[in-house]
Coordinates of C-alpha atoms in Angstrom, one line a residue:
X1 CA 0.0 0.0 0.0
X2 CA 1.5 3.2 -1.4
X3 CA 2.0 6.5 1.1
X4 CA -0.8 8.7 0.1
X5 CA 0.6 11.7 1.9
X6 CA 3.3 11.2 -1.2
X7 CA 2.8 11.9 -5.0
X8 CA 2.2 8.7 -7.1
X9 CA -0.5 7.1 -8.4
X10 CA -2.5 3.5 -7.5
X11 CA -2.5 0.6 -9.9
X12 CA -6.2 0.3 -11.0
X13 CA -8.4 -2.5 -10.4
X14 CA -10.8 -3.8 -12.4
X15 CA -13.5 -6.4 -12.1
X16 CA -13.5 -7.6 -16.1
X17 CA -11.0 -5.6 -18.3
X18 CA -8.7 -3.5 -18.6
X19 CA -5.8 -1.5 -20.7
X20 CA -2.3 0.0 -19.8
X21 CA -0.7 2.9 -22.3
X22 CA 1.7 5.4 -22.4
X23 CA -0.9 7.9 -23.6
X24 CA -4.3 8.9 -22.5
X25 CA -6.2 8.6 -26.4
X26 CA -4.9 5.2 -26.8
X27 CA -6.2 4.2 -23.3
X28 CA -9.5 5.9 -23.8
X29 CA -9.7 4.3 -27.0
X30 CA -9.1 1.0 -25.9
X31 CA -11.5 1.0 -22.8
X32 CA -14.2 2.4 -25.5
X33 CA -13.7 -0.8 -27.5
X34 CA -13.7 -2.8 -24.1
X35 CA -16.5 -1.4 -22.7
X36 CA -18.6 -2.3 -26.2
X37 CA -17.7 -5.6 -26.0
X38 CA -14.7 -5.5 -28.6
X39 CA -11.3 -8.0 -27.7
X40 CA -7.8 -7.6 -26.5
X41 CA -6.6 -7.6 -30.1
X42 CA -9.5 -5.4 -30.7
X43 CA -8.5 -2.3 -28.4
X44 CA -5.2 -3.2 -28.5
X45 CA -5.0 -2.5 -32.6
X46 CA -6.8 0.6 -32.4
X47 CA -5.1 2.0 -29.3
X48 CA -1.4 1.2 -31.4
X49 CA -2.9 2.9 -33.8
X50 CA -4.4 6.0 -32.5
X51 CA -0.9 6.0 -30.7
X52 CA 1.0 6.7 -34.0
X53 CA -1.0 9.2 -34.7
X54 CA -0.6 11.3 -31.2
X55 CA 2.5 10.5 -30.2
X56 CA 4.6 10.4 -33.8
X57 CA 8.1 10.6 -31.9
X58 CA 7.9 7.5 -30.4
X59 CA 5.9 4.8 -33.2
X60 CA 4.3 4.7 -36.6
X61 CA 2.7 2.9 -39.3
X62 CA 6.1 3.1 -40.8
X63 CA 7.9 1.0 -37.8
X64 CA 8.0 -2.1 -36.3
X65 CA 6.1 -4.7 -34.5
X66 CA 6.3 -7.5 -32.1
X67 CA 2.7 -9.4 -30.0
X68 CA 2.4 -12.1 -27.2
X69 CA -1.1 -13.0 -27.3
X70 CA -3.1 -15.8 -24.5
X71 CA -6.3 -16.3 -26.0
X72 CA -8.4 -17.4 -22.5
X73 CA -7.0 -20.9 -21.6
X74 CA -4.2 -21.4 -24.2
X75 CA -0.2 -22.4 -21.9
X76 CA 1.7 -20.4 -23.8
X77 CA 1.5 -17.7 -26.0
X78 CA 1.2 -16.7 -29.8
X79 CA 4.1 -14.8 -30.8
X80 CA 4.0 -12.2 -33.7
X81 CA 7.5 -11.0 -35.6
X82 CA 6.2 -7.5 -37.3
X83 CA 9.7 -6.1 -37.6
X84 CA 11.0 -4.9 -40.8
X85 CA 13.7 -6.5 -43.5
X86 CA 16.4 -5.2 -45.4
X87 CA 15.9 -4.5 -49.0
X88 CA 16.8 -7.3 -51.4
X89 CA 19.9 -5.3 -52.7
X90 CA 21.0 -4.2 -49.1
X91 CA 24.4 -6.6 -49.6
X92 CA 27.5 -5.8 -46.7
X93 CA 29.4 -5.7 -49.9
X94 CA 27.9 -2.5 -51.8
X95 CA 28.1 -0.5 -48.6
X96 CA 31.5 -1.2 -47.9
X97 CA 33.1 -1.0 -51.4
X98 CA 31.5 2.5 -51.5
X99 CA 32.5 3.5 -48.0
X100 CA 28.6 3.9 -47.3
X101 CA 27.8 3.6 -42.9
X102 CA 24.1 3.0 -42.2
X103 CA 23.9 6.5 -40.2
X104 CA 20.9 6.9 -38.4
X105 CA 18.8 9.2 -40.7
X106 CA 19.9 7.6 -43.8
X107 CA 17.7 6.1 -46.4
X108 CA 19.8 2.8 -45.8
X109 CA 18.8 2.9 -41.5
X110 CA 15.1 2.2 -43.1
X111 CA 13.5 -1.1 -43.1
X112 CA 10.4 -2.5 -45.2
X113 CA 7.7 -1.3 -42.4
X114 CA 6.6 -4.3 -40.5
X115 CA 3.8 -3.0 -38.2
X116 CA 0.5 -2.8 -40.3
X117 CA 1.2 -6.4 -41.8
X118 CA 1.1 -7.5 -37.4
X119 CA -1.6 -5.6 -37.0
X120 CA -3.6 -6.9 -40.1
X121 CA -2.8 -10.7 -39.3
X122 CA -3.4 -10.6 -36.1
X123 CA -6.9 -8.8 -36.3
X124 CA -7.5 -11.5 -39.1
X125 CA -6.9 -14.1 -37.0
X126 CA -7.8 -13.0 -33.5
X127 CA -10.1 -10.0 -33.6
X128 CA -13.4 -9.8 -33.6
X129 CA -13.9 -6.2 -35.7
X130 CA -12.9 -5.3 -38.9
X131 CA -9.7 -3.8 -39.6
X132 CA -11.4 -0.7 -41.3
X133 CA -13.4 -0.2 -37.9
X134 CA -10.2 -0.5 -35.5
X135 CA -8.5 2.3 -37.5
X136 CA -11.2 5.0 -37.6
X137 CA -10.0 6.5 -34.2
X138 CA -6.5 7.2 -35.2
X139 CA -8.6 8.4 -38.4
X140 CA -10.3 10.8 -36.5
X141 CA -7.3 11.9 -34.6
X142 CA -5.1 12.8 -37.4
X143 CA -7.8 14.2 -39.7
X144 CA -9.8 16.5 -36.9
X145 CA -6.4 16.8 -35.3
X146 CA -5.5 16.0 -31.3
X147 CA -3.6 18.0 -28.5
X148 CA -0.1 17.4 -27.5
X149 CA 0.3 16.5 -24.2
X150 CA 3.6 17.6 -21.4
X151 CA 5.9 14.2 -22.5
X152 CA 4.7 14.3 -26.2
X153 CA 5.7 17.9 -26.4
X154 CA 8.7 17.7 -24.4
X155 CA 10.2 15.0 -27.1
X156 CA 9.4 16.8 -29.6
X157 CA 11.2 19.8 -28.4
X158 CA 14.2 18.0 -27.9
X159 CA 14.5 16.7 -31.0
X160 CA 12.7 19.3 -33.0
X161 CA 16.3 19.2 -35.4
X162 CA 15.4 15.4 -36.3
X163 CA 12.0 17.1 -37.9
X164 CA 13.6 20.0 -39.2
X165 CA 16.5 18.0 -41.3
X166 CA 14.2 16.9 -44.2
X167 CA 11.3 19.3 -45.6
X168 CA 8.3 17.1 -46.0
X169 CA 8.6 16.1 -42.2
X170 CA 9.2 19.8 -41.4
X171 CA 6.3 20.8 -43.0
X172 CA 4.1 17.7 -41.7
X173 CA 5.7 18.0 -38.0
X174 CA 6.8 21.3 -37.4
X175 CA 4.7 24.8 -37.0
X176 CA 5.9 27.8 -38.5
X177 CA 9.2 25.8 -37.9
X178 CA 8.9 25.3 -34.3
X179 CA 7.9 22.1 -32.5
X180 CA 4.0 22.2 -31.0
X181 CA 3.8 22.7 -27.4
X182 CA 1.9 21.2 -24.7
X183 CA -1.7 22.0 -25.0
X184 CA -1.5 22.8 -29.0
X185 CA -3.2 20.7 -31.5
X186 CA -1.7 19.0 -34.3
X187 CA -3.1 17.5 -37.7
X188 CA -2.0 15.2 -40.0
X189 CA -4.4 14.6 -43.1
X190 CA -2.5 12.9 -45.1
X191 CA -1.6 10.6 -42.6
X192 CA -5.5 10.2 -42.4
X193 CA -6.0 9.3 -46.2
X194 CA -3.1 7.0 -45.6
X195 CA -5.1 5.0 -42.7
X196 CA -8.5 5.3 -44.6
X197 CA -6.9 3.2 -47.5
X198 CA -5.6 0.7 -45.3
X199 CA -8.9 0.3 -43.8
X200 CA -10.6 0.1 -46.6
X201 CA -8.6 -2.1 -48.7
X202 CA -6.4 -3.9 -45.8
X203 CA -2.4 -4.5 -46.0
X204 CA -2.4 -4.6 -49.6
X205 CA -3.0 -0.6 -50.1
X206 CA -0.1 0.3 -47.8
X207 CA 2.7 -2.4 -49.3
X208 CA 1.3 -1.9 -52.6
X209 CA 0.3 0.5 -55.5
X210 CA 0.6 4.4 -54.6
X211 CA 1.6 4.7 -50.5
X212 CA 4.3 1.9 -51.3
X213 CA 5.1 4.2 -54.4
X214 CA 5.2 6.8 -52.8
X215 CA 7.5 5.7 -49.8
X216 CA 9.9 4.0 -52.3
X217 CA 10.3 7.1 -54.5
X218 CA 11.5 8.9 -51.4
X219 CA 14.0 6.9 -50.3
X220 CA 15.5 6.0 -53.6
X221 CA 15.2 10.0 -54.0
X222 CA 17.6 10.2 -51.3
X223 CA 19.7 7.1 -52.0
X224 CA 17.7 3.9 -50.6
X225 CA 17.9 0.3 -52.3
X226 CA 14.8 0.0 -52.0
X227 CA 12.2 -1.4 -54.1
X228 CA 8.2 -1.9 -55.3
X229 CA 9.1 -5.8 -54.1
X230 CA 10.6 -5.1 -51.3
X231 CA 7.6 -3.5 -49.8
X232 CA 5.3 -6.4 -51.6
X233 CA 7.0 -9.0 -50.4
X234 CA 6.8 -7.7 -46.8
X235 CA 4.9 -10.4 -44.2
X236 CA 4.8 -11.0 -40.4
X237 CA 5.6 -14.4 -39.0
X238 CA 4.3 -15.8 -36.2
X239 CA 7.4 -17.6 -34.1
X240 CA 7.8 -19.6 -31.0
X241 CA 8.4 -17.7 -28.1
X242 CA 10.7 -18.7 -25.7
X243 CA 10.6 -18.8 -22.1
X244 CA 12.4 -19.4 -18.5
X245 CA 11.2 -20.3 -15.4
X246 CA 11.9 -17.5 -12.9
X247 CA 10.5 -18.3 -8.6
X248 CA 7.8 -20.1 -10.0
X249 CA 6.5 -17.9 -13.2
X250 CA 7.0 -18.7 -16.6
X251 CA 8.2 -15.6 -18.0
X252 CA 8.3 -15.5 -21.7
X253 CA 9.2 -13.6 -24.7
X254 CA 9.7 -13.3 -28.5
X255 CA 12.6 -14.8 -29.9
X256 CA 15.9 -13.4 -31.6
X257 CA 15.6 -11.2 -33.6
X258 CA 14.0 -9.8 -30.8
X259 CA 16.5 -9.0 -27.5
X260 CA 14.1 -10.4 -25.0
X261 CA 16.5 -13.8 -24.8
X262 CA 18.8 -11.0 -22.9
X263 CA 15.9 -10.5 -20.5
X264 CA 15.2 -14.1 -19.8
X265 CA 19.1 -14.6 -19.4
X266 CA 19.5 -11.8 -16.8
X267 CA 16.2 -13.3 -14.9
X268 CA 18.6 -17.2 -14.8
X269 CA 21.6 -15.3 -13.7
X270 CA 19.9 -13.3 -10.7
X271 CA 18.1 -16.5 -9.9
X272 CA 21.4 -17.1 -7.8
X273 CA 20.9 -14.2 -5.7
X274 CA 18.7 -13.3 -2.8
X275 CA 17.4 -10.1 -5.0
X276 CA 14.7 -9.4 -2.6
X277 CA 17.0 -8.9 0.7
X278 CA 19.4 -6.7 -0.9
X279 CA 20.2 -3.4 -0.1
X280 CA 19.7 -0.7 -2.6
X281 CA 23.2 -0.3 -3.8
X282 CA 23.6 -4.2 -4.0
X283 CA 20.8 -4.8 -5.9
X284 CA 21.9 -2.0 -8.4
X285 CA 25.8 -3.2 -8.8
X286 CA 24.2 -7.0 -9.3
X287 CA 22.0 -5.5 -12.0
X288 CA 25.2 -3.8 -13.9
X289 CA 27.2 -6.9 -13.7
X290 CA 24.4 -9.7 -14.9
X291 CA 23.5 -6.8 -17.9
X292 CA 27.4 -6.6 -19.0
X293 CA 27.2 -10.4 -18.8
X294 CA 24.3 -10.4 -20.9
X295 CA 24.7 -7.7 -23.5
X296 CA 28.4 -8.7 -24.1
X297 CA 26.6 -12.2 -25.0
X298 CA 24.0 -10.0 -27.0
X299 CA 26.2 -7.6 -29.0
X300 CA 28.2 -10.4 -30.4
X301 CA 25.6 -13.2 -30.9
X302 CA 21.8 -12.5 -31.5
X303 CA 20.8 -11.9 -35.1
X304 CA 17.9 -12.7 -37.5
X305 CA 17.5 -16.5 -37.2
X306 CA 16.4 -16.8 -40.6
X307 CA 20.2 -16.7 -41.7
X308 CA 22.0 -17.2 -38.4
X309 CA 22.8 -19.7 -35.5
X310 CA 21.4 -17.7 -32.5
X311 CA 22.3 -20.3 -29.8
X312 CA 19.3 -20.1 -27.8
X313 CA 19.4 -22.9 -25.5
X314 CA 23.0 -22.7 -24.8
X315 CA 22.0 -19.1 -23.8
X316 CA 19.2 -20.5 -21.6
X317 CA 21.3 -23.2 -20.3
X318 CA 22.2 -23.4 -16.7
X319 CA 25.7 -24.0 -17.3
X320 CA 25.9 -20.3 -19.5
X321 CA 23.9 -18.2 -16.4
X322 CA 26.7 -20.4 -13.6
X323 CA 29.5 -19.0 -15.8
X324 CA 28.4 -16.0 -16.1
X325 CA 27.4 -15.5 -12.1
X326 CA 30.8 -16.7 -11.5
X327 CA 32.8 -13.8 -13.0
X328 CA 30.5 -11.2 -10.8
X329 CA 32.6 -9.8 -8.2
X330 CA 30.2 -8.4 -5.8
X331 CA 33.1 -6.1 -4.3
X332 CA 33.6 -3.7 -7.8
X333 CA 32.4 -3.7 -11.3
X334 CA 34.0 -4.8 -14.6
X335 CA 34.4 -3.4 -17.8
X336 CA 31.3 -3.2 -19.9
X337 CA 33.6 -4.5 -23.0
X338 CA 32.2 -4.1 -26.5
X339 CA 29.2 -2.1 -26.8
X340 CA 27.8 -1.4 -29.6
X341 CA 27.7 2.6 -30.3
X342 CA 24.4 2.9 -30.7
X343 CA 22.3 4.8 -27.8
X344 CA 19.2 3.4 -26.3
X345 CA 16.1 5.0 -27.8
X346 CA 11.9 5.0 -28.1
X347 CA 9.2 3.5 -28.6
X348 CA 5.5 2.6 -26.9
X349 CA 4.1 -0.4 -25.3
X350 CA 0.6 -1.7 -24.3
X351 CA -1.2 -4.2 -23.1
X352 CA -4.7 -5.1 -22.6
X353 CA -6.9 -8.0 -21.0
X354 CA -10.4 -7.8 -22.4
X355 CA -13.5 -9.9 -20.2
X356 CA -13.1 -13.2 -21.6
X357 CA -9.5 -13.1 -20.5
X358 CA -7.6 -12.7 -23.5
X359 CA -4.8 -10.8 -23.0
X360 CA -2.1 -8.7 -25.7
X361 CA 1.0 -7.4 -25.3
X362 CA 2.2 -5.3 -27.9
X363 CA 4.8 -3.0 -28.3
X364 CA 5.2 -0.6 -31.8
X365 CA 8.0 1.4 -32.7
X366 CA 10.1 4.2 -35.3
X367 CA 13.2 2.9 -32.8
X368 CA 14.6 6.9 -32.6
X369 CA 12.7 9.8 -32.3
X370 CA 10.4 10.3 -35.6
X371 CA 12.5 7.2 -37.0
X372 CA 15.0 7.7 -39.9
X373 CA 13.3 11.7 -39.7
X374 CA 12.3 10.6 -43.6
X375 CA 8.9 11.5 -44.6
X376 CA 7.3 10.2 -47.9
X377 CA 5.5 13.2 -48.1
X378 CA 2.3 12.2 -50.2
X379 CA 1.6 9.2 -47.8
X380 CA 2.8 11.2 -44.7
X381 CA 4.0 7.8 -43.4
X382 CA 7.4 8.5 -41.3
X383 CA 9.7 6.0 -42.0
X384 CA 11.8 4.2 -39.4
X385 CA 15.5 3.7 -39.1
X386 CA 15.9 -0.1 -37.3
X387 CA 18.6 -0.9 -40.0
X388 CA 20.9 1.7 -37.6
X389 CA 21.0 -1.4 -35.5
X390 CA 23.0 -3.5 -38.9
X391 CA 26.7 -3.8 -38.7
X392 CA 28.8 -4.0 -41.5
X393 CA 31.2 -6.8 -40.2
X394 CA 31.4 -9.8 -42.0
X395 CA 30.8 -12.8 -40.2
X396 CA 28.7 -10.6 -37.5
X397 CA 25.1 -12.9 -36.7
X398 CA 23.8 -8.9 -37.2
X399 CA 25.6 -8.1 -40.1
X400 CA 23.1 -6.3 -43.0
X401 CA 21.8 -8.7 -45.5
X402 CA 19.7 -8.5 -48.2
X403 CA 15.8 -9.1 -46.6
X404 CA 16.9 -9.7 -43.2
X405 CA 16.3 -8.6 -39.9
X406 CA 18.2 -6.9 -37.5
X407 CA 18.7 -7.0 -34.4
X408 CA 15.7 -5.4 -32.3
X409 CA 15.5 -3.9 -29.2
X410 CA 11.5 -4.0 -29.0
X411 CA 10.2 -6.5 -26.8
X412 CA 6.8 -7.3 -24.8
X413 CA 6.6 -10.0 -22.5
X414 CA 4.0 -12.2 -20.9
X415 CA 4.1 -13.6 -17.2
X416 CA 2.5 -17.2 -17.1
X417 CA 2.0 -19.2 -14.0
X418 CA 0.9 -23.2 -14.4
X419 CA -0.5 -22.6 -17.6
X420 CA -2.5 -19.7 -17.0
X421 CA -1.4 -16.2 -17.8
X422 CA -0.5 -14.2 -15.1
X423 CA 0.4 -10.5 -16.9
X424 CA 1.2 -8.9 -20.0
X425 CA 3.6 -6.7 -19.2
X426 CA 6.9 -4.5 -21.0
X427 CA 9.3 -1.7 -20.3
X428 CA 10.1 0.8 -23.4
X429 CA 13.4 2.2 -24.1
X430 CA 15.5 0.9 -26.6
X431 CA 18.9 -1.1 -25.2
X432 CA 17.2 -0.7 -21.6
X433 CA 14.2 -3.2 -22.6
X434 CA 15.5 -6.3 -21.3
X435 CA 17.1 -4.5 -18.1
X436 CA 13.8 -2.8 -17.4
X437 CA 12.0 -6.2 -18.0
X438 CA 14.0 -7.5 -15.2
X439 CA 13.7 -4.3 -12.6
X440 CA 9.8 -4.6 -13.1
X441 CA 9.4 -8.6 -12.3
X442 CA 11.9 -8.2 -9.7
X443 CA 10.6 -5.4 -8.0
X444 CA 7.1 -8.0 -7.9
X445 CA 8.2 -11.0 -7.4
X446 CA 11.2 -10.5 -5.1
X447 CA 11.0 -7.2 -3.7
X448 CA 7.3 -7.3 -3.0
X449 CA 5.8 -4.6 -4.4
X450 CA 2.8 -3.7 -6.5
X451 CA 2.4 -3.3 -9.8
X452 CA 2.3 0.6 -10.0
X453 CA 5.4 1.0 -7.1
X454 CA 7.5 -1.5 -9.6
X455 CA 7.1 0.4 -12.2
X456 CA 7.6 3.8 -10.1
X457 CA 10.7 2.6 -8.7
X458 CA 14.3 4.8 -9.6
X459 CA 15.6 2.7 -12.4
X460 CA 20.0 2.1 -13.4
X461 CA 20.9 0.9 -16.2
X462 CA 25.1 0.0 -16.9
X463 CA 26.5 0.7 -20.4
X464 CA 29.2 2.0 -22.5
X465 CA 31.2 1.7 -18.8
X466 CA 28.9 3.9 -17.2
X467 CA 25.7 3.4 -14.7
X468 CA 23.4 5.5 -15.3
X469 CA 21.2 6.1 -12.5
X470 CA 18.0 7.8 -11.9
X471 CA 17.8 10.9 -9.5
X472 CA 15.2 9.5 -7.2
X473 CA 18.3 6.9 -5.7
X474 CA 19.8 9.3 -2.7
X475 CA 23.1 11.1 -3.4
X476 CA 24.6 8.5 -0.6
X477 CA 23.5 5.2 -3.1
X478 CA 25.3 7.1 -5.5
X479 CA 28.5 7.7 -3.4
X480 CA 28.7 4.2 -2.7
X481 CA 28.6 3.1 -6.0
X482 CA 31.5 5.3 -7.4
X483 CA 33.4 4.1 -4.1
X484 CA 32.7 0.6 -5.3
X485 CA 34.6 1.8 -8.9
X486 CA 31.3 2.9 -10.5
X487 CA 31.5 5.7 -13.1
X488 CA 28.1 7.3 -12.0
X489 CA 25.8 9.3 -14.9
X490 CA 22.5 10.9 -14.0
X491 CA 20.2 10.4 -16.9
X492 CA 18.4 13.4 -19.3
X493 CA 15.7 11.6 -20.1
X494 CA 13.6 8.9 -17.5
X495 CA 15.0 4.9 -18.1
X496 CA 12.2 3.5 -20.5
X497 CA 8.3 3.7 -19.2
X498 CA 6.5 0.5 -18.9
X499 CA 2.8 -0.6 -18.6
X500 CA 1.6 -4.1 -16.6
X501 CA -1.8 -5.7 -16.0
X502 CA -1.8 -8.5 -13.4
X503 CA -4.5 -11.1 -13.0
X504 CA -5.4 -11.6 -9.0
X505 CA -6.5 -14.8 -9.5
X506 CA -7.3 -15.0 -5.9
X507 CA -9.8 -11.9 -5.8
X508 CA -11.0 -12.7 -9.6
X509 CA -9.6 -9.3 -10.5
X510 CA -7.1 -7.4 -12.9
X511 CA -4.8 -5.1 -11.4
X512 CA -3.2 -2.6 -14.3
X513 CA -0.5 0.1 -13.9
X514 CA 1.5 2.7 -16.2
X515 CA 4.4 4.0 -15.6
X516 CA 4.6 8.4 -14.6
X517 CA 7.7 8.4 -16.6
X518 CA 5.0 9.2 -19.7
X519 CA 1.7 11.2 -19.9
X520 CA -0.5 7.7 -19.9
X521 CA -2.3 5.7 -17.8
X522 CA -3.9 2.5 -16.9
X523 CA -8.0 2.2 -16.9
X524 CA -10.1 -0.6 -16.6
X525 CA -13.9 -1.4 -15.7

């Protein structure tokens, strides 16, 4: 039970449904479809959708997708692979011979979009409305126009130069030249036409004939491989997810290409460790020594299984997470070692559990603030830039390829307990995913709190042989970590934002949270 003389906010229960978001419309949206008897996939599709519409710095029909979905009394989960591939002629080769990088606002950081085919398969398959009638909020939104809210507006501030770099996002994104401020209202009408086709005509009028046209012509304009079949040859798969057993849960997640693996890795290594008696400073050195151990493993060996050996179960093996606990000195840190240079970024996350107890969790993403910052202008689809992610090292697992994947940082997760699900549940935030994964089911199964205090909780994350932690941890945490050999960073911008929805199957009830670190929240009835 939280301190109410203190600021904060409850977890919300709910008797038969409920949905978590990281912003108000897309909650709103989703308890409407709840409330009229629509399904998980239901409000979950439409609230990801009205999402890229009111928050365009964080996701977009032009990004990436990844779903766990229970349907009521199903063991383990569907998994859905909506990420995006490389063009056909995106060869290692070609780049390197003309001394090209994939920068990240470069034509060649772009992937075929992924997200509307996972969106259009899954309703197919699981919903219950038509596609057309899922997208006519997000319609509404970017035709009549919505207002920015504090964290919406604060993003797009900060990276107001991403926008102003290339004029048809400028002129779509930017007023006057300036970035819209809390409180203003934004429209996006072409954006509108764009979701109206899709509606009406389904995948087919955004990977085909004039939006495909159109978003090819740009990036070719600019230098892009890509091409009419790339885009028409565009599919999500549905996958095996993989899990590990953590106190008793079955906590599982997407596979490579996905970096949830990392997450499940971390949970085996702390399973060694009494996380829930352990001071604060403890706990947070532990943390930066299993994630070293873990990303090292991820930088050099996760990839698109497709076309590489990601060695899963040796990853997942006890004898990997004993090694790996066995060169954590609890006394001082180690070096990160071999980072990648890439910087941990957006996206959004949600889940929902509708009254039959189905229950989605979905996360949608550009990966960086408005993407690749491309616009194809007539479409006003903004494009992502996942391919920053690619290598160019022969022999790397995540070396660019022609129509392969890379390496993803999106991730949700679903929390299972002897066959029945327990909680959908993910953290946002780029690289930080998996950690945050782990501070949130740690902070509830081990540390005892609730939903809402484990996602409120001051966050660290180690990298690029630094540990950045959050300014709620007391300047004396932070003095005992740097007298431990930490090199201590105080983050600009929060650690991620997550959203959970837990099934009390004791009281018969949902209990849902979102994180303050964004402008949403969780709702249910």
């Amino acid at each position: 039970m939280r301190n109410f003389f203190l600021p904060g906010r409850s977890p919300v229960y709910a008797a038969h449904a409920a949905a978590a978001t990281s912003h108000p419309l897309s909650t709103l949206v989703a308890m409407e479809i709840l409330r009229s008897g629509g399904s998980a996939i239901d409000a979950g599709i439409a609230a990801a959708a009205v999402q890229c519409v009111v928050d365009p710095l964080m996701t977009g029909i032009g990004g990436d997708c990844f779903a766990l979905y229970v349907p009521k009394g199903r063991k383990v989960p569907v998994a859905l692979n909506g990420s995006g591939r490389a063009p056909a002629p995106a060869h290692a080769e070609w780049y390197r011979e003309r001394g090209i990088d994939i920068t990240q606002h470069s034509p060649h950081a772009v992937m075929v979009p992924g997200a509307i085919g996972a969106w259009a398969r899954l309703v197919e398959d699981h919903g219950t409305r038509s596609f057309d009638e899922l997208l006519q909020p997000a319609i509404g939104f970017a035709e009549d126009g919505y207002v920015v809210q504090s964290r919406v507006a604060w993003d797009w501030f900060r990276n107001q130069k991403i926008a102003a770099a290339d004029a048809d996002t400028a002129r779509a994104y930017l007023l006057n030249g300036r970035p819209p401020g809390a409180g203003e209202r934004m429209r996006h009408p072409r954006l509108a036409a764009t979701l109206r086709a899709i509606g009406k005509s389904g995948p087919a009028a955004f990977y085909e004939g004039a939006i495909a046209r159109d978003m090819v012509t740009k990036l070719r304009s600019l230098g892009g491989l890509h091409t009419l079949d790339d885009f028409a040859n565009a599919q999500a798969d549905y996958v095996e997810p993989i899990s590990t057993n953590y106190r008793g849960y079955d906590v599982f997640e997407c596979p490579p290409n996905g970096q949830g693996l990392a997450a499940l890795m971390m949970l085996n290594l702390l399973s060694g460790y009494d996380v829930g008696g352990m001071t604060d400073v403890d706990r947070i050195h532990v943390f930066a020594e299993a994630s070293k151990q873990t990303y090292l493993h991820r930088n050099q060996l996760f990839g698109d299984p497709s076309m590489e050996d990601v060695p899963v179960d040796y990853l997942l093996s006890a004898g990997w997470h004993e090694r790996a606990r066995a060169r954590i000195d609890l006394a001082r840190p180690q070096p990160a070692g071999l980072w990648p240079p890439k910087q941990h970024k957006d996206t959004i996350y949600l889940c929902v559990v509708d009254a039959e107890g189905n229950a989605l969790s979905l996360i949608n993403s550009l990966f960086e603030p408005f993407g690749s910052g491309i616009l194809a202008p007539d479409s006003g689809v903004m494009l992502n830039n996942r391919g920053y992610s690619f290598n160019l090292e022969e022999g790397h697992p995540n070396c660019i390829a022609p129509r392969k994947r890379p390496m993803n940082t999106i991730i949700p997760g679903m929390l299972m307990r002897e066959g029945q699900m327990v909680a959908p549940f993910g953290v946002m935030g780029g690289h930080y995913q998996a950690m945050g994964h782990v501070e949130l089911l740690t902070g509830v199964i081990d540390r005892g709190l609730d939903v809402q205090e484990a996602l409120n909780a001051p966050r660290s994350f180690a990298h690029d042989d630094v540990l950045e932690v959050e300014p709620l941890f007391s300047p004396e945490i932070e003095i005992e970590l740097q007298r431990r050999g930490h090199r201590i960073t105080r983050p600009i911008v929060p650690l991620g934002c997550g959203q959970i929805i837990w099934a009390d199957r004791q009281n018969g009830t949902l209990i849902a949270a979102s994180d303050y670190r964004k402008d949403g929240n969780a709702a249910g009835f």
